mmCIF file of C-alpha atoms and ligand atoms in Angstrom:
data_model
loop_
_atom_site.group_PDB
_atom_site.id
_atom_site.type_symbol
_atom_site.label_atom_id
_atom_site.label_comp_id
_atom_site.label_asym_id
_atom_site.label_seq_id
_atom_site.Cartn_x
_atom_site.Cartn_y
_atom_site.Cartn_z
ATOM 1 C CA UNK A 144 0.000 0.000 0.000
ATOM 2 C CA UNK A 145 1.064 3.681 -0.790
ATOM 3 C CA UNK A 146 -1.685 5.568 0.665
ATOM 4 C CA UNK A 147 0.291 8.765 1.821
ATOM 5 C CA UNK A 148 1.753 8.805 -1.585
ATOM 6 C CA UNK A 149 2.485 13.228 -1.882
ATOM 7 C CA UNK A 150 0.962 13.172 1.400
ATOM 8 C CA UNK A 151 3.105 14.844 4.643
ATOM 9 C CA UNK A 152 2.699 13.568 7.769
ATOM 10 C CA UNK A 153 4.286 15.096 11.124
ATOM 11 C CA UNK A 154 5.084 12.693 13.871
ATOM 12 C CA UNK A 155 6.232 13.838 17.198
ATOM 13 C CA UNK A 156 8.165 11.704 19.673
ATOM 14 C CA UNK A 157 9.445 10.153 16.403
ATOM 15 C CA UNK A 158 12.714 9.614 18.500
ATOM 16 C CA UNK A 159 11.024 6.680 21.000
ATOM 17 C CA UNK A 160 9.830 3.472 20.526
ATOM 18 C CA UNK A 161 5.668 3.722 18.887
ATOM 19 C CA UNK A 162 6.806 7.257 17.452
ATOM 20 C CA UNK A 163 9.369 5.572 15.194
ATOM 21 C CA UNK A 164 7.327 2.742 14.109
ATOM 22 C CA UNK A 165 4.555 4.904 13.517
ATOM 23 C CA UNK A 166 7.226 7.181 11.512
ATOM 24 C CA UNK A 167 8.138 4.028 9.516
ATOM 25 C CA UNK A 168 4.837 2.849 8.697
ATOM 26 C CA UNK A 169 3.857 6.319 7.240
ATOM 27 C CA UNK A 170 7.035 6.758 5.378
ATOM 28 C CA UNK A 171 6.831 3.128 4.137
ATOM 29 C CA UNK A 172 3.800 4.051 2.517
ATOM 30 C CA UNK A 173 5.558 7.128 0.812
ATOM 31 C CA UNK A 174 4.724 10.354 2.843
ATOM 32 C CA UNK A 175 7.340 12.861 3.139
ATOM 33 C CA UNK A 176 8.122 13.477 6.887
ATOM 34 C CA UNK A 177 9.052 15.957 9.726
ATOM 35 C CA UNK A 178 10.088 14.194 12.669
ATOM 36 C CA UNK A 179 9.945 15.561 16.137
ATOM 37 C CA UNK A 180 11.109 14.853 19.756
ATOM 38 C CA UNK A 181 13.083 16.642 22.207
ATOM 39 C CA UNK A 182 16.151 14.053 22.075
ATOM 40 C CA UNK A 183 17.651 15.026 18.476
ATOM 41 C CA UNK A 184 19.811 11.997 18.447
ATOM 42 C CA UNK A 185 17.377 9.678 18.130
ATOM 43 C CA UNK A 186 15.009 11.556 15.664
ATOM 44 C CA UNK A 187 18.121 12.119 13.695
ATOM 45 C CA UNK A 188 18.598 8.213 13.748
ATOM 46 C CA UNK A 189 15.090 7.513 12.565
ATOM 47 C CA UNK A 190 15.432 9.961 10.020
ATOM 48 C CA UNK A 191 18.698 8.482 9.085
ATOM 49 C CA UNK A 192 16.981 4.988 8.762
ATOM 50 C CA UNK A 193 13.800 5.894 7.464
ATOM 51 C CA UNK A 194 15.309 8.004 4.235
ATOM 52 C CA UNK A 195 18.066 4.989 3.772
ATOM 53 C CA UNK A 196 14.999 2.119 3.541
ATOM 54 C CA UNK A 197 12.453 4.428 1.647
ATOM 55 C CA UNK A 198 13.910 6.999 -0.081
ATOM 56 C CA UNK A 199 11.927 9.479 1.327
ATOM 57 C CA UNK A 200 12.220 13.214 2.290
ATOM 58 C CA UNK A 201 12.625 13.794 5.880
ATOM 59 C CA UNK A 202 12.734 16.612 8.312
ATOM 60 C CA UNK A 203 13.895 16.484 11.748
ATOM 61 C CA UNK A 204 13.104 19.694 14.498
ATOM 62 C CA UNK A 205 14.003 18.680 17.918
ATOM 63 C CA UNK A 206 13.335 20.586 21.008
ATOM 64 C CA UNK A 207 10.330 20.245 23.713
ATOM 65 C CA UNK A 208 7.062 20.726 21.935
ATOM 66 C CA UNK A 209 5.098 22.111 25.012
ATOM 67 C CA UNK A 210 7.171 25.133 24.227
ATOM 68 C CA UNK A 211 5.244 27.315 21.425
ATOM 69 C CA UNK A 212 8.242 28.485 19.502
ATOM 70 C CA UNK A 213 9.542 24.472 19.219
ATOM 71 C CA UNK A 214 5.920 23.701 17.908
ATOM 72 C CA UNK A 215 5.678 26.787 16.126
ATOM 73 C CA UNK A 216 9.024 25.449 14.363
ATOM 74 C CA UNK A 217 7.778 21.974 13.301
ATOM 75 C CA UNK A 218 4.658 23.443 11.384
ATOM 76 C CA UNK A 219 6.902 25.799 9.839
ATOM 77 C CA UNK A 220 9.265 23.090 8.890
ATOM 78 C CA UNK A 221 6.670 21.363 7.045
ATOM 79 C CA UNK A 222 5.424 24.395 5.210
ATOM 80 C CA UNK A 223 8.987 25.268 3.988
ATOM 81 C CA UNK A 224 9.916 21.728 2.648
ATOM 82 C CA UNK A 225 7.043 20.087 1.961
ATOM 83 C CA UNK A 226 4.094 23.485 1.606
ATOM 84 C CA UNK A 227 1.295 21.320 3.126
ATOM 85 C CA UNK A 228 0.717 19.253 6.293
ATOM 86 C CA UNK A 229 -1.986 16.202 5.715
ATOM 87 C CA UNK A 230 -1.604 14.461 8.982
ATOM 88 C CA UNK A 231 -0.160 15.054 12.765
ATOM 89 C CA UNK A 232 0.718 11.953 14.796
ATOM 90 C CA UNK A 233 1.066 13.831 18.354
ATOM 91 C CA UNK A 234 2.802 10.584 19.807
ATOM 92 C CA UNK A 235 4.998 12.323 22.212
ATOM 93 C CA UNK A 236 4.766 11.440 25.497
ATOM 94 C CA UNK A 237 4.998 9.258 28.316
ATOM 95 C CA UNK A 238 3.620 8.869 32.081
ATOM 96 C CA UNK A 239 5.835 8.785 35.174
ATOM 97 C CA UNK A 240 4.257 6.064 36.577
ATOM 98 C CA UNK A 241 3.857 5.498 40.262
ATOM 99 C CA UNK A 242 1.492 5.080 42.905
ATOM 100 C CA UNK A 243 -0.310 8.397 43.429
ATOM 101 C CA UNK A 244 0.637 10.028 46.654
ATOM 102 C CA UNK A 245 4.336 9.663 45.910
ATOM 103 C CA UNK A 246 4.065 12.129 42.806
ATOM 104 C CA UNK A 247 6.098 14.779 43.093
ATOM 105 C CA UNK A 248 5.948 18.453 41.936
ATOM 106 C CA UNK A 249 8.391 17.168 39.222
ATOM 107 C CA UNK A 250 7.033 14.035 38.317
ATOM 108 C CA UNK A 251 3.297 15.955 37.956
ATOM 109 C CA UNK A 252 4.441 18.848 36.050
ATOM 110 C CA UNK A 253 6.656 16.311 33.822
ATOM 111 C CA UNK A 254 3.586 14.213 33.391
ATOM 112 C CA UNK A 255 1.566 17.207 32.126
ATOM 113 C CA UNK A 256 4.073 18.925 30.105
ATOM 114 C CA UNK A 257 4.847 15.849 28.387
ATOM 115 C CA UNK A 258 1.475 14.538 27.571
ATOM 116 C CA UNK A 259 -0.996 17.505 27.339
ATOM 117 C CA UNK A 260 1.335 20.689 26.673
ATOM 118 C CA UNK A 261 2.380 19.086 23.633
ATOM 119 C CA UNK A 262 -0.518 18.125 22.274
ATOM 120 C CA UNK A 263 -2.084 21.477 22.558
ATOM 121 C CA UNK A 264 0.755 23.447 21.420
ATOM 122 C CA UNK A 265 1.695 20.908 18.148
ATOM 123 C CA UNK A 266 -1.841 21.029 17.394
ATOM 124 C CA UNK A 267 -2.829 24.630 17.611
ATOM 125 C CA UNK A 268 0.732 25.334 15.096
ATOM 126 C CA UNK A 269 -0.594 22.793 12.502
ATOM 127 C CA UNK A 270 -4.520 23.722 12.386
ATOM 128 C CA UNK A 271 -4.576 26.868 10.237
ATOM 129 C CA UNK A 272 -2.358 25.096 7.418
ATOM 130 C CA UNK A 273 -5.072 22.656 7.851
ATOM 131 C CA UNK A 274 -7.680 24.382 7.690
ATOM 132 C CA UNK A 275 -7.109 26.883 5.159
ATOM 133 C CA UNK A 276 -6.273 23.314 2.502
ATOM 134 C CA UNK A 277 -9.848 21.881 3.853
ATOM 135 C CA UNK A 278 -7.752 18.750 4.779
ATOM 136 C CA UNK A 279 -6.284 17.445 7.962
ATOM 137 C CA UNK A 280 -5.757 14.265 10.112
ATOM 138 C CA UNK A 281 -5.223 14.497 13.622
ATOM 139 C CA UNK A 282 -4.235 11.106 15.656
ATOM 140 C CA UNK A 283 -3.422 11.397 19.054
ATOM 141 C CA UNK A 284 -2.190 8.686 20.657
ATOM 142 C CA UNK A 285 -4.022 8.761 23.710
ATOM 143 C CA UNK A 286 -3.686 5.839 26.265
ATOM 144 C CA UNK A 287 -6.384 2.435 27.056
ATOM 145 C CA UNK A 288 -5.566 3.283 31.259
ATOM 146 C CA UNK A 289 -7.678 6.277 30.434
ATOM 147 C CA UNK A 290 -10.739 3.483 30.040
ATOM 148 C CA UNK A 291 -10.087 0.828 32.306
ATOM 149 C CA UNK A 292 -7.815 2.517 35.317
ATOM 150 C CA UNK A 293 -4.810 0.872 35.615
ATOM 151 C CA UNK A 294 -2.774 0.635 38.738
ATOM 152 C CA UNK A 295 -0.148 3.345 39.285
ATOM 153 C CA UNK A 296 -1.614 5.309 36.298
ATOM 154 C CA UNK A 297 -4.160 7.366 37.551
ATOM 155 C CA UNK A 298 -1.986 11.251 37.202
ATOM 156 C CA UNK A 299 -1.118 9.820 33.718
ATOM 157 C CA UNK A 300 -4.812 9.042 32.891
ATOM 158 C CA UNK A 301 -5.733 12.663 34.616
ATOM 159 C CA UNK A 302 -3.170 14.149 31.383
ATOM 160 C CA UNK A 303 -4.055 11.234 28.779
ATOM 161 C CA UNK A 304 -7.934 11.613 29.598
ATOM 162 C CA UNK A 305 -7.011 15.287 28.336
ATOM 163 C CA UNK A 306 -6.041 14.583 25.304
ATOM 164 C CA UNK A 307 -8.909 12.549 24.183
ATOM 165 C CA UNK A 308 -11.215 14.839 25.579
ATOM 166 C CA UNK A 309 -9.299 17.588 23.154
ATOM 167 C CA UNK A 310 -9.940 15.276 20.604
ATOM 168 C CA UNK A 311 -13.553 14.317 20.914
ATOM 169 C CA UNK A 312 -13.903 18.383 20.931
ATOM 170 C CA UNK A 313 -11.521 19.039 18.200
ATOM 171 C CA UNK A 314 -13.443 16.212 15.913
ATOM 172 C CA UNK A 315 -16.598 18.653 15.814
ATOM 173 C CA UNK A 316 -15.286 21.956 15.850
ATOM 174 C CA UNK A 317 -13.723 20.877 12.365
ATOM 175 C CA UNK A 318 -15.968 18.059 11.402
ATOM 176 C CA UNK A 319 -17.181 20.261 8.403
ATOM 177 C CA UNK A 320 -13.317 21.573 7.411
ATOM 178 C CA UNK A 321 -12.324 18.131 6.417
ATOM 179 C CA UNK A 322 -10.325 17.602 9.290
ATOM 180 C CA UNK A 323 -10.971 14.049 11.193
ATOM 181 C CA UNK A 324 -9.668 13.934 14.762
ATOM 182 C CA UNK A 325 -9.544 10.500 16.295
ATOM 183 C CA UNK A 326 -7.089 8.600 19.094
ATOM 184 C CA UNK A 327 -5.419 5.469 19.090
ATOM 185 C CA UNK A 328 -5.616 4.210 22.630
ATOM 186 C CA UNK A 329 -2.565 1.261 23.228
ATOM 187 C CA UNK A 330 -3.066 -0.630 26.369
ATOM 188 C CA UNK A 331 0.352 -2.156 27.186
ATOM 189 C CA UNK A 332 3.147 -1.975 24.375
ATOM 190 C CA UNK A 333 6.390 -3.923 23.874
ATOM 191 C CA UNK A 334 8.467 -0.912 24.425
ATOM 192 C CA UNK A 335 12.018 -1.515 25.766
ATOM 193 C CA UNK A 336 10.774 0.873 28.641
ATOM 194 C CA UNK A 337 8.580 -2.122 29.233
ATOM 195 C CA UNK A 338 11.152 -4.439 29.259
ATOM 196 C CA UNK A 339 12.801 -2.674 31.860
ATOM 197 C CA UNK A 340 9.817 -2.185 34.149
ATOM 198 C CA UNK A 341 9.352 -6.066 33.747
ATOM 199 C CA UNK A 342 13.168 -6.471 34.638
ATOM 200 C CA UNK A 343 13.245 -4.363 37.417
ATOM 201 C CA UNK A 344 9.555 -5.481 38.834
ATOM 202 C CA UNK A 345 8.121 -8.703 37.493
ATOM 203 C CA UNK A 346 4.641 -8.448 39.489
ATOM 204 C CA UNK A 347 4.061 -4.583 38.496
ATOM 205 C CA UNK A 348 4.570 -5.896 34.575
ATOM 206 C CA UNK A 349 2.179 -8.786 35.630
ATOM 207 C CA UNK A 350 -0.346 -6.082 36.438
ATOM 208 C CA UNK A 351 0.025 -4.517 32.920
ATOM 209 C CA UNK A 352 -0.380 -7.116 31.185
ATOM 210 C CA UNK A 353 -3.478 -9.572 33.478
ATOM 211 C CA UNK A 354 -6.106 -6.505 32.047
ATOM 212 C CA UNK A 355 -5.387 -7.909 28.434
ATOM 213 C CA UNK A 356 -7.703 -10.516 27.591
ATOM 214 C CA UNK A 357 -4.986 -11.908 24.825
ATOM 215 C CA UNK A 358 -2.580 -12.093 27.496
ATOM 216 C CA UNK A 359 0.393 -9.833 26.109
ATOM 217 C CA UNK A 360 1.420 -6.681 24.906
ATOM 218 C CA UNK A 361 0.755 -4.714 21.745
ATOM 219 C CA UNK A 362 3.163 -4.957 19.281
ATOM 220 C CA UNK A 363 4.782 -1.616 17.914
ATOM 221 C CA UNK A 364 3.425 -2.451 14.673
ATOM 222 C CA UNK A 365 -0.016 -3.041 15.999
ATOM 223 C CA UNK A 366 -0.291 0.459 16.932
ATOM 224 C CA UNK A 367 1.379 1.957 13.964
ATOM 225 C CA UNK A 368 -0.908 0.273 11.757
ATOM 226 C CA UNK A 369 -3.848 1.774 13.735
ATOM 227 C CA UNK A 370 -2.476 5.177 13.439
ATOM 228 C CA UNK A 371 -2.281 4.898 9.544
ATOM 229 C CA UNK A 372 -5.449 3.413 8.657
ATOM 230 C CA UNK A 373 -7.018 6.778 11.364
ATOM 231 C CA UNK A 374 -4.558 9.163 8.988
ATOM 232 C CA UNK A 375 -5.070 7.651 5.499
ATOM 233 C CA UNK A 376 -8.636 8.657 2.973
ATOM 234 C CA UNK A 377 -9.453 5.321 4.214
ATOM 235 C CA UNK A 378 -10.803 6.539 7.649
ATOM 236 C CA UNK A 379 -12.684 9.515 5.691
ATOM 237 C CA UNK A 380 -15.663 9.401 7.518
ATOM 238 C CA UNK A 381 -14.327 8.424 11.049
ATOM 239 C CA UNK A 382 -13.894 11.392 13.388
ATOM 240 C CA UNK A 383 -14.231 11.767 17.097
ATOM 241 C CA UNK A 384 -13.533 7.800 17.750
ATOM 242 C CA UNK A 385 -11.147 6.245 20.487
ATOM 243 C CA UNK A 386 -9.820 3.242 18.603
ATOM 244 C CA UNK A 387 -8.367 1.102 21.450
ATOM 245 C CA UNK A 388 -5.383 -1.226 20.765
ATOM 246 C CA UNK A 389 -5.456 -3.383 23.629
ATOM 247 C CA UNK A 390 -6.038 -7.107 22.938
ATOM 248 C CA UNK A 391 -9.437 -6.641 24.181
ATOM 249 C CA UNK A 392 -9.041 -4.833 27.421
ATOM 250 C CA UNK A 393 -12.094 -2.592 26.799
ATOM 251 C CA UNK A 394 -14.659 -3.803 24.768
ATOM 252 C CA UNK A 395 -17.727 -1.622 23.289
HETATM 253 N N1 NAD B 479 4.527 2.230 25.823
HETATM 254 C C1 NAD B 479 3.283 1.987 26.223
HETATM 255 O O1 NAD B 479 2.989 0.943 26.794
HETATM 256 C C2 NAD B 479 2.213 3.013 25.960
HETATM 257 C C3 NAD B 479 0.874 2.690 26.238
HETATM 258 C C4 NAD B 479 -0.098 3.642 25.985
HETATM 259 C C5 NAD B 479 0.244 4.871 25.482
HETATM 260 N N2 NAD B 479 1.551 5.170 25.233
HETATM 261 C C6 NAD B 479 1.869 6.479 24.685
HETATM 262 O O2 NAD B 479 2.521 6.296 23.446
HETATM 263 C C7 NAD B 479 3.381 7.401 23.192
HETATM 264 C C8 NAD B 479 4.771 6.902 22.839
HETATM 265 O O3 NAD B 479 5.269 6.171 23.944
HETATM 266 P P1 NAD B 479 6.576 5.262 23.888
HETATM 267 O O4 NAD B 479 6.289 4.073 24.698
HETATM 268 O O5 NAD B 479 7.063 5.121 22.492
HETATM 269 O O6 NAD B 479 7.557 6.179 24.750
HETATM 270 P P2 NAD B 479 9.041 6.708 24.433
HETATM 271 O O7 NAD B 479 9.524 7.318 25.695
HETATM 272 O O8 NAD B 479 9.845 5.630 23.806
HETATM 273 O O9 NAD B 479 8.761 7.838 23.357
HETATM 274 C C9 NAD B 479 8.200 9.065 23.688
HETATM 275 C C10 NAD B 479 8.981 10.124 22.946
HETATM 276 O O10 NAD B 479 8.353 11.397 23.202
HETATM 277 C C11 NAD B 479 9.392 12.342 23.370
HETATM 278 N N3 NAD B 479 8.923 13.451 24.183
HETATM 279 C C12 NAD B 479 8.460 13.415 25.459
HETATM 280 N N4 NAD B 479 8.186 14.654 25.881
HETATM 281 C C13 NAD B 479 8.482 15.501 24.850
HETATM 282 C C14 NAD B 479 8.439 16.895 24.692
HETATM 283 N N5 NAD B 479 8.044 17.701 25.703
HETATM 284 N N6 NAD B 479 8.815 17.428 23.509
HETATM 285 C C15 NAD B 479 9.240 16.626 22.500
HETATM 286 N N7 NAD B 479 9.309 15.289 22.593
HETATM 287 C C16 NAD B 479 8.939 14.740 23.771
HETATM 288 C C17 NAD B 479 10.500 11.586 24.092
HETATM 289 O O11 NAD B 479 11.769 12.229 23.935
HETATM 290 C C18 NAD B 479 10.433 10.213 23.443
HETATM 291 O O12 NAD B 479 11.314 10.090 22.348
HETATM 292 C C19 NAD B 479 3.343 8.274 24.433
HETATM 293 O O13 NAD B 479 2.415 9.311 24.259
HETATM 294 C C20 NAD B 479 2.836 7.316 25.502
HETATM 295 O O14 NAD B 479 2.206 7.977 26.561
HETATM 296 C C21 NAD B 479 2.542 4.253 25.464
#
């Protein structure tokens, strides 16, 4: 499939573990890129990997997108190489996960910086190039301990729930401007963060993992391919939806 074929896709947190595979899948499929994250090594060595296997164009900003000017910057970037912006992935991210009352003013400012500052800024820089081309999609990778709970998660679920809150809101303010708004909700993924969080506790991965009726976690490519279907024609008339990736956690 080439369905982003002259299409340009941004994808922040393109320097982590679902941003890059997200980042792959898109540019597999031909769209030209701009990469984000606030660690420009790895971006750079995304970038580096993703224009080697599919000869595609690729732009990397890096900085910390719940700063204006950084988000301002990664619209821009897209404008000057590419003069259009079809789809934002906001995939940066990340909880601080740990049982509530040992938050810190760090770890909660961290938490919302990370997960909802970003979001808001990234988004609110890419909108009017949206909106003035009558196209856009918008997936937010939101997060399945926003439906079910999830033990230590409930300060990332207070940020998380914000984002697909923004999103459910977003989806109708623009539902006649051709932009669809929509969130891929992962329960579990097979991160190396995970890996370590299994190495270093075996009973809090346990926990992770028991809430997923197929009894392990996503795989990176599971929620990539999510994300692409949401941002392709494809998902033309889809707008507003949570799609969870979970392995059945939730089910409607
Ligand atoms: N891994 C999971 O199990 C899981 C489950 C549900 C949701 N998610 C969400 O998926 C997304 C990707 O997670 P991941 O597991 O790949 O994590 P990751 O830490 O590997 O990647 C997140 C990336 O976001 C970047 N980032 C964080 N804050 C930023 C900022 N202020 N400005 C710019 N870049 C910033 C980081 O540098 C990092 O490269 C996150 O939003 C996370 O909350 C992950």
């Amino acid at each position: 499939m080439r369905r982003f074929e002259g299409r340009t896709a941004i994808v922040t947190g393109a320097g982590g573990a679902i941003g890059a595979a997200i980042a792959r899948r898109l540019g597999s499929e031909g769209a030209g890129l701009v990469l984000a994250d606030l660690d420009d090594a790895t971006v750079d060595a995304t970038a580096t990997q993703l224009c080697e296997a599919y000869a595609i164009d690729v732009v990397t900003v890096s900085g910390d997108l719940s700063d204006a000017a950084v988000a301002q910057a990664v619209a821009d970037a897209a404008r000057e190489r590419f003069d259009r912006i079809d789809v934002l992935v906001n995939n940066a991210g990340g909880g601080v996960i740990l049982p509530t009352e040992e938050q810190t003013e760090a770890t909660l400012q961290a938490t919302l910086d990370r997960n909802i500052w970003t979001v808001l800024r990234t988004t609110l820089a890419t909108l009017p190039t949206m909106r003035e081309a009558g196209y856009g999609r918008i997936v937010m990778i939101g997060a399945d301990s926003v439906r079910n709970g999830l033990d230590r998660h409930a300060v990332y679920n207070a940020a998380k729930g914000g984002v697909h809150a923004f999103a459910a809101g977003l989806a109708r303010e623009y539902a006649r401007a051709g932009i669809t708004v929509n969130t891929v909700a992962p329960c579990a993924t097979a991160t190396p963060e995970l890996a370590a969080i299994v190495a270093r506790s075996p009973e809090v991965g346990e926990a992770f993992t028991r809430v997923i009726p197929m009894g392990r976690p996503a795989a990176l490519e599971e929620v990539a391919s999510a994300v692409a279907f949401l941002a392709s024609d494809e998902a033309s008339f889809i707008t507003g939806q949570v799609l969870g990736v979970n392995g059945g956690s939730t089910m409607n």
